[in-house]
Amino acid sequence: MRMEKTTHTQTSFFRDEQSANSLISDRFGRTFNYLRLSVNEYCNLRCIYCMPEEGVPFRSQDKLLTTDEICRLIETTSQMGVSKIRFTGGEPLLRKDLLELIQLVHEIDGIDSIHLTTNGTLLSKQINSLKDAGLTGINISLDTLNPEKFNSITRGEGLDLVLDGLEKANQSGISSIKVNVVVMRDFNNDELLDFIQLTKENDVTVRFIELMPFDAHQIWKTGKFYRAEQIISDLKKQVDELVPVNGSRTEHHIFRKNGYKGKVAVIPSYTRNLCGECNRIRITADGKLMNCLYSQNETNLRDAMRNGSSNEEIGSFILDAMMKKHKDGWDAQNQGNDNRESMTQIGG
Ligand code: SAM
Ligand code: SF4
């Protein structure tokens, strides 16, 4: 059984169809219209900054949200003003019902865009079906263009597959294509120019991302951390004619090399100076809402649904959780002291 096309609940709790603004807000005046859902914890790679080689204790299938539960959460939040969805993981392309999920979410009123973050290894064969299902944006994670380095960072293989996926994505007509590069000292900081070359002929955004402290082995403490400001300064030294342009909300540092089709962005995901702009709600693969990437507090929406809560009750849990959001990721992190074992437990 799958959902009918959205029926708006007639209470003042949900927005009326005319209202374009999100009803989900916090104490600091931020509003939230972007929902990032992890749909899988498992992955076919083991990136050294993300997962231990042996993996993490993956939850059994029955603990993860079902297709219907994911759609129900998206429908509920869409009625509260969420308009942008991102499916992430683990590796979302390993989830068998992903295509069906995208088709269903595409039908939900109020959802303007559906994005995917993927390691790209399984992309090339699926890209056209994903687009036909309603996918509007894709972020491909790729940290190096060197095959040996690729194998060492991912503890797997498949650079050729990822590059093929990227090429097919460029040909597919999907409107937003981004390449996520976690930049690290003494690993890939010598590849900035090579990555910028990807923007020459293609309208892609290459995003250089700061390493974050979400891995069991804490490799970010080993001197590999490369601060956003330093990345920007090194980019400006190495690349002529980098012109500032506009980007998305977290892409304040965004440039285009003159004459190139695509863009280059730097994302300060560790230094966290863009928290004032945050518009994101995160839900883990097992249905826990997190109001910040760095928060240790979770609201269990899966159990609420399985225990019979109405959509309105679920909506009020979401509102309460977002109201408790801290001013920034530093405050959020200071409230707890355990370190996550992997980004896959949060949904990157
Ligand atoms: N498997 C998919 C992928 O790799 O794109 C989706 C999930 S992955 C957890 C999402 C993003 O999180 C990837 O771009 C990955 O590079 C990033 N990520 C994971 N661990 C990170 C860390 N410790 N610091 C910075 N980014 C990280
Ligand atoms: Fe897998 Fe993505 Fe984590 Fe790499 S970053 S191990 S591809 S989930």
GROMACS .gro file of C-alpha atoms and ligand atoms in nm:
model
  383
    1MET     CA    1   0.000   0.000   0.000
    2ARG     CA    2   0.137   0.339  -0.094
    3MET     CA    3   0.018   0.688  -0.015
    4GLU     CA    4  -0.243   0.868  -0.209
    5LYS     CA    5  -0.136   1.200  -0.355
    6THR     CA    6  -0.114   1.454  -0.072
    7THR     CA    7  -0.429   1.539   0.113
    8HIS     CA    8  -0.373   1.847   0.325
    9THR     CA    9  -0.483   1.807   0.683
   10GLN     CA   10  -0.724   2.087   0.759
   11THR     CA   11  -0.588   2.221   1.084
   12SER     CA   12  -0.412   2.547   1.152
   13PHE     CA   13  -0.109   2.337   1.235
   14PHE     CA   14  -0.019   2.271   0.873
   15ARG     CA   15   0.039   2.551   0.626
   16ASP     CA   16  -0.233   2.644   0.384
   17GLU     CA   17  -0.152   2.587   0.020
   18GLN     CA   18  -0.093   2.954  -0.050
   19SER     CA   19   0.185   2.989   0.204
   20ALA     CA   20   0.530   2.948   0.061
   21ASN     CA   21   0.709   2.989   0.393
   22SER     CA   22   0.813   2.712   0.621
   23LEU     CA   23   0.627   2.683   0.950
   24ILE     CA   24   0.924   2.510   1.105
   25SER     CA   25   1.140   2.763   1.281
   26ASP     CA   26   1.367   2.801   1.582
   27ARG     CA   27   1.444   3.046   1.864
   28PHE     CA   28   1.694   3.229   1.646
   29GLY     CA   29   1.455   3.311   1.364
   30ARG     CA   30   1.580   3.046   1.124
   31THR     CA   31   1.325   2.857   0.915
   32PHE     CA   32   1.369   2.505   0.783
   33ASN     CA   33   1.257   2.395   0.439
   34TYR     CA   34   1.525   2.139   0.353
   35LEU     CA   35   1.500   1.778   0.472
   36ARG     CA   36   1.798   1.544   0.443
   37LEU     CA   37   1.705   1.182   0.492
   38SER     CA   38   1.948   0.898   0.528
   39VAL     CA   39   1.792   0.597   0.358
   40ASN     CA   40   2.065   0.345   0.424
   41GLU     CA   41   2.351   0.296   0.670
   42TYR     CA   42   2.533   0.037   0.463
   43CYS     CA   43   2.793   0.127   0.203
   44ASN     CA   44   3.001  -0.051  -0.060
   45LEU     CA   45   3.305   0.167   0.025
   46ARG     CA   46   3.487   0.238   0.351
   47CYS     CA   47   3.622   0.593   0.319
   48ILE     CA   48   3.888   0.634   0.584
   49TYR     CA   49   3.735   0.952   0.730
   50CYS     CA   50   3.386   0.802   0.737
   51MET     CA   51   3.378   0.434   0.834
   52PRO     CA   52   3.613   0.183   0.994
   53GLU     CA   53   3.729  -0.091   0.756
   54GLU     CA   54   3.513  -0.349   0.932
   55GLY     CA   55   3.211  -0.118   0.907
   56VAL     CA   56   2.999   0.000   1.199
   57PRO     CA   57   2.729  -0.201   1.375
   58PHE     CA   58   2.466  -0.170   1.101
   59ARG     CA   59   2.110  -0.183   1.223
   60SER     CA   60   1.886  -0.464   1.104
   61GLN     CA   61   1.640  -0.389   0.825
   62ASP     CA   62   1.338  -0.377   1.057
   63LYS     CA   63   1.495  -0.086   1.248
   64LEU     CA   64   1.524   0.129   0.934
   65LEU     CA   65   1.241   0.341   0.800
   66THR     CA   66   1.021   0.170   0.543
   67THR     CA   67   0.919   0.327   0.212
   68ASP     CA   68   0.582   0.422   0.358
   69GLU     CA   69   0.736   0.573   0.671
   70ILE     CA   70   0.979   0.784   0.468
   71CYS     CA   71   0.697   0.908   0.246
   72ARG     CA   72   0.483   0.982   0.548
   73LEU     CA   73   0.755   1.196   0.705
   74ILE     CA   74   0.814   1.380   0.380
   75GLU     CA   75   0.443   1.437   0.331
   76THR     CA   76   0.406   1.565   0.686
   77THR     CA   77   0.704   1.801   0.663
   78SER     CA   78   0.600   1.919   0.317
   79GLN     CA   79   0.274   2.034   0.472
   80MET     CA   80   0.483   2.235   0.716
   81GLY     CA   81   0.685   2.403   0.443
   82VAL     CA   82   0.965   2.164   0.351
   83SER     CA   83   1.020   2.188  -0.024
   84LYS     CA   84   1.366   2.037  -0.080
   85ILE     CA   85   1.457   1.673  -0.011
   86ARG     CA   86   1.796   1.504  -0.015
   87PHE     CA   87   1.842   1.128   0.008
   88THR     CA   88   2.176   1.026   0.150
   89GLY     CA   89   2.325   0.744   0.356
   90GLY     CA   90   2.538   0.518   0.375
   91GLU     CA   91   2.513   0.463   0.004
   92PRO     CA   92   2.157   0.546  -0.105
   93LEU     CA   93   2.190   0.370  -0.442
   94LEU     CA   94   2.214   0.040  -0.253
   95ARG     CA   95   1.858   0.086  -0.131
   96LYS     CA   96   1.636  -0.125  -0.356
   97ASP     CA   97   1.329   0.097  -0.336
   98LEU     CA   98   1.513   0.423  -0.402
   99LEU     CA   99   1.360   0.471  -0.746
  100GLU     CA  100   1.013   0.407  -0.610
  101LEU     CA  101   1.081   0.651  -0.325
  102ILE     CA  102   1.181   0.924  -0.567
  103GLN     CA  103   0.871   0.861  -0.779
  104LEU     CA  104   0.646   0.880  -0.475
  105VAL     CA  105   0.809   1.190  -0.333
  106HIS     CA  106   0.792   1.357  -0.674
  107GLU     CA  107   0.413   1.332  -0.645
  108ILE     CA  108   0.393   1.505  -0.306
  109ASP     CA  109   0.256   1.859  -0.318
  110GLY     CA  110   0.503   2.123  -0.214
  111ILE     CA  111   0.820   1.926  -0.294
  112ASP     CA  112   1.011   2.132  -0.551
  113SER     CA  113   1.334   1.940  -0.570
  114ILE     CA  114   1.471   1.596  -0.489
  115HIS     CA  115   1.847   1.548  -0.456
  116LEU     CA  116   2.078   1.257  -0.396
  117THR     CA  117   2.425   1.234  -0.241
  118THR     CA  118   2.609   0.927  -0.367
  119ASN     CA  119   2.959   0.785  -0.397
  120GLY     CA  120   2.881   0.744  -0.767
  121THR     CA  121   3.006   0.387  -0.809
  122LEU     CA  122   2.659   0.257  -0.901
  123LEU     CA  123   2.537   0.567  -1.076
  124SER     CA  124   2.595   0.530  -1.447
  125LYS     CA  125   2.342   0.250  -1.503
  126GLN     CA  126   2.075   0.416  -1.289
  127ILE     CA  127   2.104   0.781  -1.381
  128ASN     CA  128   1.839   0.791  -1.652
  129SER     CA  129   1.583   0.605  -1.443
  130LEU     CA  130   1.659   0.836  -1.151
  131LYS     CA  131   1.598   1.139  -1.368
  132ASP     CA  132   1.276   0.991  -1.509
  133ALA     CA  133   1.159   0.923  -1.154
  134GLY     CA  134   1.193   1.292  -1.069
  135LEU     CA  135   1.546   1.342  -0.937
  136THR     CA  136   1.650   1.705  -0.983
  137GLY     CA  137   1.996   1.716  -0.831
  138ILE     CA  138   2.289   1.492  -0.762
  139ASN     CA  139   2.602   1.532  -0.549
  140ILE     CA  140   2.878   1.287  -0.629
  141SER     CA  141   3.145   1.239  -0.365
  142LEU     CA  142   3.491   1.209  -0.516
  143ASP     CA  143   3.807   1.299  -0.325
  144THR     CA  144   4.076   1.226  -0.580
  145LEU     CA  145   4.125   1.180  -0.952
  146ASN     CA  146   4.417   0.943  -0.899
  147PRO     CA  147   4.321   0.571  -0.909
  148GLU     CA  148   4.569   0.457  -0.640
  149LYS     CA  149   4.471   0.735  -0.407
  150PHE     CA  150   4.105   0.655  -0.474
  151ASN     CA  151   4.162   0.297  -0.364
  152SER     CA  152   4.346   0.405  -0.052
  153ILE     CA  153   4.091   0.666   0.059
  154THR     CA  154   3.787   0.447  -0.010
  155ARG     CA  155   3.952   0.114   0.084
  156GLY     CA  156   3.777  -0.007  -0.228
  157GLU     CA  157   3.801   0.060  -0.598
  158GLY     CA  158   3.606   0.216  -0.880
  159LEU     CA  159   3.738   0.559  -0.980
  160ASP     CA  160   3.652   0.472  -1.340
  161LEU     CA  161   3.295   0.389  -1.237
  162VAL     CA  162   3.255   0.719  -1.053
  163LEU     CA  163   3.394   0.918  -1.346
  164ASP     CA  164   3.161   0.733  -1.580
  165GLY     CA  165   2.871   0.813  -1.345
  166LEU     CA  166   2.969   1.179  -1.346
  167GLU     CA  167   2.986   1.187  -1.724
  168LYS     CA  168   2.645   1.022  -1.758
  169ALA     CA  169   2.502   1.262  -1.500
  170ASN     CA  170   2.631   1.553  -1.709
  171GLN     CA  171   2.464   1.408  -2.018
  172SER     CA  172   2.139   1.326  -1.837
  173GLY     CA  173   1.997   1.677  -1.822
  174ILE     CA  174   1.967   1.670  -1.441
  175SER     CA  175   1.987   2.037  -1.354
  176SER     CA  176   2.209   2.043  -1.045
  177ILE     CA  177   2.528   1.839  -1.047
  178LYS     CA  178   2.791   1.882  -0.778
  179VAL     CA  179   3.112   1.703  -0.692
  180ASN     CA  180   3.190   1.685  -0.318
  181VAL     CA  181   3.562   1.675  -0.243
  182VAL     CA  182   3.676   1.640   0.119
  183VAL     CA  183   4.013   1.814   0.101
  184MET     CA  184   4.293   1.695   0.324
  185ARG     CA  185   4.652   1.803   0.370
  186ASP     CA  186   4.915   1.568   0.233
  187PHE     CA  187   4.649   1.371   0.057
  188ASN     CA  188   4.462   1.559  -0.213
  189ASN     CA  189   4.541   1.927  -0.149
  190ASP     CA  190   4.766   1.906  -0.457
  191GLU     CA  191   4.463   1.827  -0.676
  192LEU     CA  192   4.271   2.154  -0.649
  193LEU     CA  193   4.358   2.252  -1.004
  194ASP     CA  194   4.271   1.910  -1.146
  195PHE     CA  195   3.929   1.930  -0.986
  196ILE     CA  196   3.873   2.281  -1.119
  197GLN     CA  197   3.937   2.144  -1.468
  198LEU     CA  198   3.614   1.943  -1.428
  199THR     CA  199   3.428   2.276  -1.439
  200LYS     CA  200   3.579   2.382  -1.770
  201GLU     CA  201   3.339   2.208  -2.006
  202ASN     CA  202   3.063   2.104  -1.766
  203ASP     CA  203   2.814   2.302  -1.563
  204VAL     CA  204   2.907   2.128  -1.239
  205THR     CA  205   2.993   2.277  -0.903
  206VAL     CA  206   3.305   2.133  -0.744
  207ARG     CA  207   3.275   2.177  -0.367
  208PHE     CA  208   3.585   2.159  -0.151
  209ILE     CA  209   3.466   2.046   0.192
  210GLU     CA  210   3.642   2.063   0.528
  211LEU     CA  211   3.706   1.735   0.703
  212MET     CA  212   3.472   1.683   1.001
  213PRO     CA  213   3.532   1.488   1.323
  214PHE     CA  214   3.282   1.207   1.258
  215ASP     CA  215   3.493   0.897   1.236
  216ALA     CA  216   3.594   0.637   1.491
  217HIS     CA  217   3.965   0.679   1.417
  218GLN     CA  218   3.953   1.058   1.437
  219ILE     CA  219   4.174   1.102   1.134
  220TRP     CA  220   4.092   1.469   1.140
  221LYS     CA  221   4.326   1.496   1.441
  222THR     CA  222   4.620   1.365   1.241
  223GLY     CA  223   4.716   1.688   1.071
  224LYS     CA  224   4.505   1.629   0.761
  225PHE     CA  225   4.255   1.903   0.845
  226TYR     CA  226   4.265   2.183   0.585
  227ARG     CA  227   4.074   2.491   0.692
  228ALA     CA  228   3.827   2.654   0.450
  229GLU     CA  229   4.002   2.991   0.469
  230GLN     CA  230   4.330   2.825   0.378
  231ILE     CA  231   4.166   2.639   0.088
  232ILE     CA  232   4.028   2.970  -0.044
  233SER     CA  233   4.361   3.144  -0.008
  234ASP     CA  234   4.546   2.857  -0.181
  235LEU     CA  235   4.286   2.851  -0.459
  236LYS     CA  236   4.331   3.222  -0.518
  237LYS     CA  237   4.709   3.179  -0.535
  238GLN     CA  238   4.690   2.886  -0.775
  239VAL     CA  239   4.408   2.988  -1.007
  240ASP     CA  240   4.392   3.306  -1.213
  241GLU     CA  241   4.066   3.483  -1.275
  242LEU     CA  242   3.853   3.328  -1.002
  243VAL     CA  243   3.543   3.544  -0.996
  244PRO     CA  244   3.298   3.537  -0.699
  245VAL     CA  245   2.947   3.424  -0.802
  246ASN     CA  246   2.625   3.321  -0.628
  247GLY     CA  247   2.568   2.976  -0.487
  248SER     CA  248   2.335   2.789  -0.253
  249ARG     CA  249   2.288   2.878   0.112
  250THR     CA  250   2.599   2.703   0.238
  251GLU     CA  251   2.807   2.807  -0.060
  252HIS     CA  252   2.914   3.153   0.050
  253HIS     CA  253   3.260   3.104  -0.084
  254ILE     CA  254   3.183   3.036  -0.446
  255PHE     CA  255   3.371   3.123  -0.762
  256ARG     CA  256   3.388   3.062  -1.131
  257LYS     CA  257   3.706   3.059  -1.331
  258ASN     CA  258   3.659   3.301  -1.615
  259GLY     CA  259   3.536   3.124  -1.928
  260TYR     CA  260   3.456   2.798  -1.744
  261LYS     CA  261   3.101   2.661  -1.739
  262GLY     CA  262   3.091   2.530  -1.382
  263LYS     CA  263   3.163   2.672  -1.037
  264VAL     CA  264   3.394   2.606  -0.744
  265ALA     CA  265   3.275   2.631  -0.383
  266VAL     CA  266   3.441   2.596  -0.045
  267ILE     CA  267   3.225   2.459   0.238
  268PRO     CA  268   3.334   2.538   0.598
  269SER     CA  269   3.160   2.235   0.743
  270TYR     CA  270   3.396   2.217   1.040
  271THR     CA  271   3.455   2.586   1.108
  272ARG     CA  272   3.078   2.631   1.105
  273ASN     CA  273   3.054   3.000   1.025
  274LEU     CA  274   2.740   2.949   0.818
  275CYS     CA  275   2.517   2.811   1.095
  276GLY     CA  276   2.314   3.132   1.098
  277GLU     CA  277   2.192   3.037   0.749
  278CYS     CA  278   2.098   2.679   0.835
  279ASN     CA  279   1.772   2.558   0.682
  280ARG     CA  280   1.825   2.182   0.732
  281ILE     CA  281   1.641   1.910   0.914
  282ARG     CA  282   1.811   1.571   0.928
  283ILE     CA  283   1.653   1.230   0.972
  284THR     CA  284   1.867   0.920   1.021
  285ALA     CA  285   1.803   0.590   0.846
  286ASP     CA  286   1.635   0.460   1.160
  287GLY     CA  287   1.405   0.756   1.181
  288LYS     CA  288   1.566   0.986   1.438
  289LEU     CA  289   1.540   1.357   1.377
  290MET     CA  290   1.857   1.559   1.442
  291ASN     CA  291   1.829   1.934   1.454
  292CYS     CA  292   2.201   1.979   1.382
  293LEU     CA  293   2.480   1.770   1.233
  294TYR     CA  294   2.677   1.823   1.556
  295SER     CA  295   2.388   1.757   1.794
  296GLN     CA  296   2.378   1.452   2.021
  297ASN     CA  297   2.002   1.483   2.078
  298GLU     CA  298   1.765   1.282   1.867
  299THR     CA  299   1.387   1.265   1.840
  300ASN     CA  300   1.264   0.917   1.754
  301LEU     CA  301   1.005   0.969   1.482
  302ARG     CA  302   1.013   0.603   1.380
  303ASP     CA  303   0.887   0.485   1.717
  304ALA     CA  304   0.634   0.767   1.727
  305MET     CA  305   0.492   0.648   1.394
  306ARG     CA  306   0.505   0.280   1.494
  307ASN     CA  307   0.329   0.360   1.821
  308GLY     CA  308   0.037   0.517   1.639
  309SER     CA  309   0.108   0.892   1.653
  310SER     CA  310  -0.099   1.100   1.413
  311ASN     CA  311   0.063   1.321   1.148
  312GLU     CA  312  -0.022   1.619   1.362
  313GLU     CA  313   0.159   1.468   1.660
  314ILE     CA  314   0.459   1.385   1.443
  315GLY     CA  315   0.452   1.745   1.319
  316SER     CA  316   0.455   1.878   1.673
  317PHE     CA  317   0.753   1.655   1.765
  318ILE     CA  318   0.937   1.805   1.469
  319LEU     CA  319   0.849   2.160   1.570
  320ASP     CA  320   0.960   2.095   1.930
  321ALA     CA  321   1.289   1.941   1.821
  322MET     CA  322   1.373   2.226   1.586
  323MET     CA  323   1.281   2.482   1.851
  324LYS     CA  324   1.555   2.330   2.069
  325LYS     CA  325   1.820   2.379   1.801
  326HIS     CA  326   2.131   2.551   1.934
  327LYS     CA  327   2.264   2.876   1.798
  328ASP     CA  328   2.540   2.700   1.608
  329GLY     CA  329   2.721   2.370   1.568
  330TRP     CA  330   2.974   2.465   1.839
  331ASP     CA  331   2.702   2.507   2.100
  332ALA     CA  332   2.538   2.185   1.981
  333GLN     CA  333   2.864   1.991   2.007
  334ASN     CA  334   2.934   2.129   2.356
  335GLN     CA  335   2.611   1.976   2.487
  336GLY     CA  336   2.737   1.621   2.444
  337ASN     CA  337   3.064   1.438   2.461
  338ASP     CA  338   3.039   1.120   2.262
  339ASN     CA  339   3.195   1.107   1.922
  340ARG     CA  340   3.006   0.950   1.637
  341GLU     CA  341   3.167   0.649   1.482
  342SER     CA  342   3.066   0.738   1.130
  343MET     CA  343   2.895   0.999   0.920
  344THR     CA  344   2.671   0.718   0.797
  345GLN     CA  345   2.502   0.720   1.139
  346ILE     CA  346   2.402   1.080   1.082
  347GLY     CA  347   2.340   1.087   0.710
  348GLY     CA  348   2.601   1.306   0.544
  349SAM     N1  349   2.781   0.740   0.040
  349SAM     C1  350   2.736   0.865  -0.009
  349SAM     C2  351   2.852   0.952  -0.049
  349SAM     O1  352   2.966   0.918  -0.016
  349SAM     O2  353   2.827   1.053  -0.112
  349SAM     C3  354   2.644   0.941   0.085
  349SAM     C4  355   2.676   0.939   0.230
  349SAM     S1  356   2.829   1.018   0.276
  349SAM     C5  357   2.825   0.996   0.452
  349SAM     C6  358   2.785   1.188   0.246
  349SAM     C7  359   2.900   1.283   0.241
  349SAM     O3  360   2.959   1.290   0.369
  349SAM     C8  361   3.011   1.247   0.143
  349SAM     O4  362   3.030   1.357   0.055
  349SAM     C9  363   3.131   1.227   0.231
  349SAM     O5  364   3.250   1.269   0.169
  349SAM    C10  365   3.097   1.314   0.351
  349SAM     N2  366   3.168   1.275   0.472
  349SAM    C11  367   3.168   1.158   0.538
  349SAM     N3  368   3.247   1.162   0.646
  349SAM    C12  369   3.299   1.287   0.649
  349SAM    C13  370   3.392   1.353   0.737
  349SAM     N4  371   3.444   1.294   0.844
  349SAM     N5  372   3.422   1.482   0.707
  349SAM    C14  373   3.370   1.545   0.598
  349SAM     N6  374   3.283   1.487   0.514
  349SAM    C15  375   3.250   1.359   0.538
  350SF4    FE1  376   3.045   0.515   0.203
  350SF4    FE2  377   2.991   0.769   0.150
  350SF4    FE3  378   3.095   0.698   0.388
  350SF4    FE4  379   3.245   0.679   0.174
  350SF4     S1  380   3.159   0.868   0.257
  350SF4     S2  381   3.221   0.522   0.333
  350SF4     S3  382   3.103   0.626   0.018
  350SF4     S4  383   2.897   0.645   0.311
   0.00000   0.00000   0.00000
